[in-house]
Coordinates of C-alpha atoms in Angstrom, one line a residue:
X13 CA 18.1 -11.5 -3.8
X14 CA 20.0 -11.2 -0.3
X15 CA 19.1 -8.2 1.7
X16 CA 18.3 -7.8 5.2
X17 CA 15.5 -6.9 7.2
X18 CA 14.0 -5.5 4.4
X19 CA 11.6 -6.7 1.5
X20 CA 11.0 -5.4 -2.0
X21 CA 6.5 -5.0 -3.1
X22 CA 6.5 -3.7 -6.8
X23 CA 3.1 -1.6 -7.0
X24 CA 3.9 -1.8 -11.2
X25 CA 0.1 -3.1 -12.8
X26 CA -1.3 -1.1 -9.5
X27 CA 0.5 2.1 -9.3
X28 CA 1.0 1.8 -13.4
X29 CA -2.7 1.6 -14.1
X30 CA -3.0 5.3 -13.4
X31 CA -1.4 5.7 -16.4
X32 CA -2.8 3.8 -18.7
X33 CA -6.5 2.5 -17.1
X34 CA -4.7 -0.6 -16.0
X35 CA -5.3 -1.7 -19.8
X36 CA -2.6 -4.6 -18.9
X37 CA -3.1 -8.4 -20.4
X38 CA -4.0 -11.4 -18.2
X39 CA -0.6 -12.3 -20.1
X40 CA 1.0 -9.9 -18.9
X41 CA 0.2 -9.4 -15.0
X42 CA 0.8 -13.4 -15.3
X43 CA 4.7 -13.2 -16.6
X44 CA 5.5 -10.3 -15.0
X45 CA 4.5 -11.9 -11.0
X46 CA 6.3 -15.3 -12.4
X47 CA 9.1 -13.2 -13.5
X48 CA 9.1 -11.4 -9.5
X49 CA 8.9 -15.4 -8.3
X50 CA 12.1 -15.9 -10.3
X51 CA 13.6 -12.7 -8.2
X52 CA 12.4 -13.2 -4.7
X53 CA 11.2 -10.6 -4.7
X54 CA 8.8 -10.9 -1.8
X55 CA 5.3 -9.4 -2.5
X56 CA 3.6 -8.2 -5.8
X57 CA 1.0 -5.2 -5.0
X58 CA -1.5 -6.4 -8.4
X59 CA -4.0 -4.0 -7.9
X60 CA -6.8 -2.4 -6.2
X61 CA -9.8 -4.3 -4.3
X62 CA -11.6 -0.7 -4.3
X63 CA -15.4 -1.8 -4.8
X64 CA -17.4 0.1 -8.4
X65 CA -20.1 0.9 -6.4
X66 CA -18.0 3.4 -5.2
X67 CA -16.1 4.7 -8.0
X68 CA -16.5 5.8 -10.8
X69 CA -14.4 3.9 -13.8
X70 CA -16.9 1.0 -15.3
X71 CA -14.1 0.9 -18.6
X72 CA -11.1 0.7 -16.3
X73 CA -9.1 -2.4 -16.3
X74 CA -9.8 -5.2 -14.2
X75 CA -7.4 -4.8 -11.6
X76 CA -9.4 -1.8 -11.1
X77 CA -11.9 -2.9 -8.4
X78 CA -9.6 -7.5 -8.5
X79 CA -12.7 -9.4 -8.5
X80 CA -11.6 -13.1 -6.5
X81 CA -13.1 -16.1 -9.1
X82 CA -10.8 -14.1 -11.4
X83 CA -7.6 -13.9 -9.4
X84 CA -7.7 -17.3 -9.1
X85 CA -7.7 -17.7 -13.3
X86 CA -5.5 -15.3 -13.7
X87 CA -2.4 -16.5 -10.8
X88 CA -2.9 -20.4 -11.3
X89 CA 0.5 -21.0 -9.0
X90 CA 0.9 -19.3 -6.1
X91 CA 4.8 -19.1 -5.5
X92 CA 6.8 -17.3 -2.6
X93 CA 6.0 -14.0 -3.7
X94 CA 2.9 -12.6 -2.2
X95 CA -0.6 -11.0 -3.8
X96 CA -0.9 -7.5 -2.5
X97 CA -3.8 -4.6 -2.5
X98 CA -4.5 -1.1 -1.8
X99 CA -7.5 -0.3 -1.0
X100 CA -8.5 3.6 0.0
X101 CA -11.1 4.9 2.8
X102 CA -14.7 4.9 2.2
X103 CA -14.4 2.9 -1.3
X104 CA -13.9 -0.3 0.2
X105 CA -17.1 -2.5 0.5
X106 CA -16.3 -4.8 3.7
X107 CA -18.4 -7.0 2.8
X108 CA -16.0 -7.6 -0.8
X109 CA -13.2 -9.4 1.1
X110 CA -13.0 -12.3 2.1
X111 CA -11.5 -14.7 4.8
X112 CA -7.4 -15.2 4.0
X113 CA -7.8 -18.5 4.0
X114 CA -10.8 -18.3 0.3
X115 CA -8.6 -15.2 -0.8
X116 CA -5.7 -15.5 -3.7
X117 CA -4.7 -12.0 -2.0
X118 CA -2.1 -12.1 1.2
X119 CA -1.4 -8.3 2.7
X120 CA -4.1 -6.4 2.1
X121 CA -2.8 -1.8 2.1
X122 CA -4.9 0.7 3.2
X123 CA -4.0 3.7 2.3
X124 CA -5.5 6.6 4.0
X125 CA -5.0 10.7 5.0
X126 CA -3.5 12.0 8.2
X127 CA -7.3 12.8 9.1
X128 CA -9.2 9.1 9.2
X129 CA -6.0 7.2 10.5
X130 CA -8.3 5.9 13.2
X131 CA -10.4 4.5 10.0
X132 CA -7.8 3.1 8.4
X133 CA -6.9 1.3 12.1
X134 CA -10.7 -0.1 12.5
X135 CA -10.1 -1.2 8.8
X136 CA -6.9 -3.4 9.5
X137 CA -8.2 -4.7 13.1
X138 CA -11.3 -6.2 10.7
X139 CA -8.6 -7.1 7.9
X140 CA -6.4 -9.1 10.7
X141 CA -8.7 -11.0 11.9
X142 CA -9.6 -12.4 9.0
X143 CA -5.8 -13.9 8.0
X144 CA -4.5 -10.8 5.8
X145 CA -1.7 -9.3 6.5
X146 CA -2.0 -5.2 6.9
X147 CA 0.1 -1.7 6.7
X148 CA -0.8 1.4 6.4
X149 CA -0.4 3.9 4.3
X150 CA -0.4 7.5 4.8
X151 CA 0.1 9.8 2.1
X152 CA 1.1 13.8 1.5
X153 CA 3.7 13.2 3.4
X154 CA 4.4 16.7 3.1
X155 CA 1.2 17.9 4.1
X156 CA 1.3 16.9 7.8
X157 CA 2.1 18.5 10.5
X158 CA 4.8 16.8 13.1
X159 CA 2.1 16.6 16.3
X160 CA -0.3 14.7 13.1
X161 CA 2.6 12.2 12.6
X162 CA 3.6 11.4 15.5
X163 CA -0.4 11.4 17.2
X164 CA -0.7 8.4 14.0
X165 CA 2.1 6.2 15.4
X166 CA 1.4 6.8 18.6
X167 CA -2.3 5.2 17.9
X168 CA -1.3 3.1 14.9
X169 CA 1.3 1.0 17.4
X170 CA -2.0 0.0 19.2
X171 CA -3.3 -1.8 16.9
X172 CA -1.9 -5.2 15.0
X173 CA -0.8 -3.2 11.3
X174 CA 2.3 -5.5 10.4
X175 CA 3.8 -2.3 8.1
X176 CA 3.2 1.1 7.9
X177 CA 4.6 3.9 5.2
X178 CA 4.9 7.8 5.1
X179 CA 4.4 8.0 1.2
X180 CA 6.0 11.4 -0.2
X181 CA 2.5 11.8 -2.7
X182 CA 3.9 15.6 -3.8
X183 CA 7.6 14.3 -4.3
X184 CA 8.6 17.4 -1.6
X185 CA 11.6 15.4 -0.1
X186 CA 14.0 15.8 -2.4
X187 CA 17.7 14.4 -0.7
X188 CA 18.1 18.6 0.4
X189 CA 15.3 18.6 2.4
X190 CA 12.2 19.9 2.1
X191 CA 9.9 22.7 4.0
X192 CA 6.8 20.1 5.6
X193 CA 4.1 22.1 6.8
X194 CA 6.4 24.5 9.9
X195 CA 8.8 21.3 10.7
X196 CA 11.9 21.2 8.2
X197 CA 12.2 17.5 7.5
X198 CA 15.0 15.9 4.9
X199 CA 14.1 12.9 3.2
X200 CA 16.3 10.4 5.5
X201 CA 14.8 12.2 8.6
X202 CA 11.2 11.1 7.5
X203 CA 12.8 7.1 6.9
X204 CA 14.4 7.5 10.9
X205 CA 11.2 8.6 12.2
X206 CA 9.3 6.0 11.0
X207 CA 11.8 3.3 11.8
X208 CA 11.7 4.8 14.9
X209 CA 8.3 4.8 16.4
X210 CA 8.6 1.6 15.0
X211 CA 11.5 -0.2 15.5
X212 CA 10.1 -3.0 18.2
X213 CA 7.0 -3.6 17.6
X214 CA 6.1 -3.1 13.3
X215 CA 7.7 -2.7 10.4
X216 CA 7.9 0.3 8.3
X217 CA 8.4 2.9 5.1
X218 CA 8.8 5.9 3.3
X219 CA 7.9 6.3 -0.8
X220 CA 8.9 9.1 -2.3
X221 CA 7.8 10.0 -5.9
X222 CA 9.9 12.2 -8.1
X223 CA 7.5 15.2 -9.4
X224 CA 10.3 16.7 -10.8
X225 CA 11.1 14.2 -12.5
X226 CA 7.5 14.3 -13.8

């Protein structure tokens, strides 16, 4: 797969689990990983690395609360496709995160709302010290004021995060644009704002949901 200046992260297992309670078989996940590897996809998000102690859902599949020993049994041979996991502010137990050399994971993505960006930066600093690639995902873009987003970018730029996403959680940013609080912003402009802020130091991403078709 040939691409310039961007990578693909497949989050089928992690995000799809919201629909089926993470009821994916081990064989299905194995086949997906090695299939993505053959296709040249750079990252596969295999689940959440949140703590079961902080969330209800003990009956969820194993991809809801990833266990390192379990992951090593599932992915016995790592390829060039890296493994990612998502954590949420207030739901991850830092004691559950091993140093990268002891883990099957390569990338940890931190999901946050704009009000908790400082907490996301703290986690990124810790995960970076453990050797992981990191990202910050700012959710609910359509509920964020322009000045708050710019201030968040300024603070994030001071930390060692590798990638920053702005996430259109509610599917408000169609191609025709949408009013972001008092700020009129088309999807293309949201992407450009992220790129511009991090062109010199960071990679950036834009994740869009089309709620109109759900």
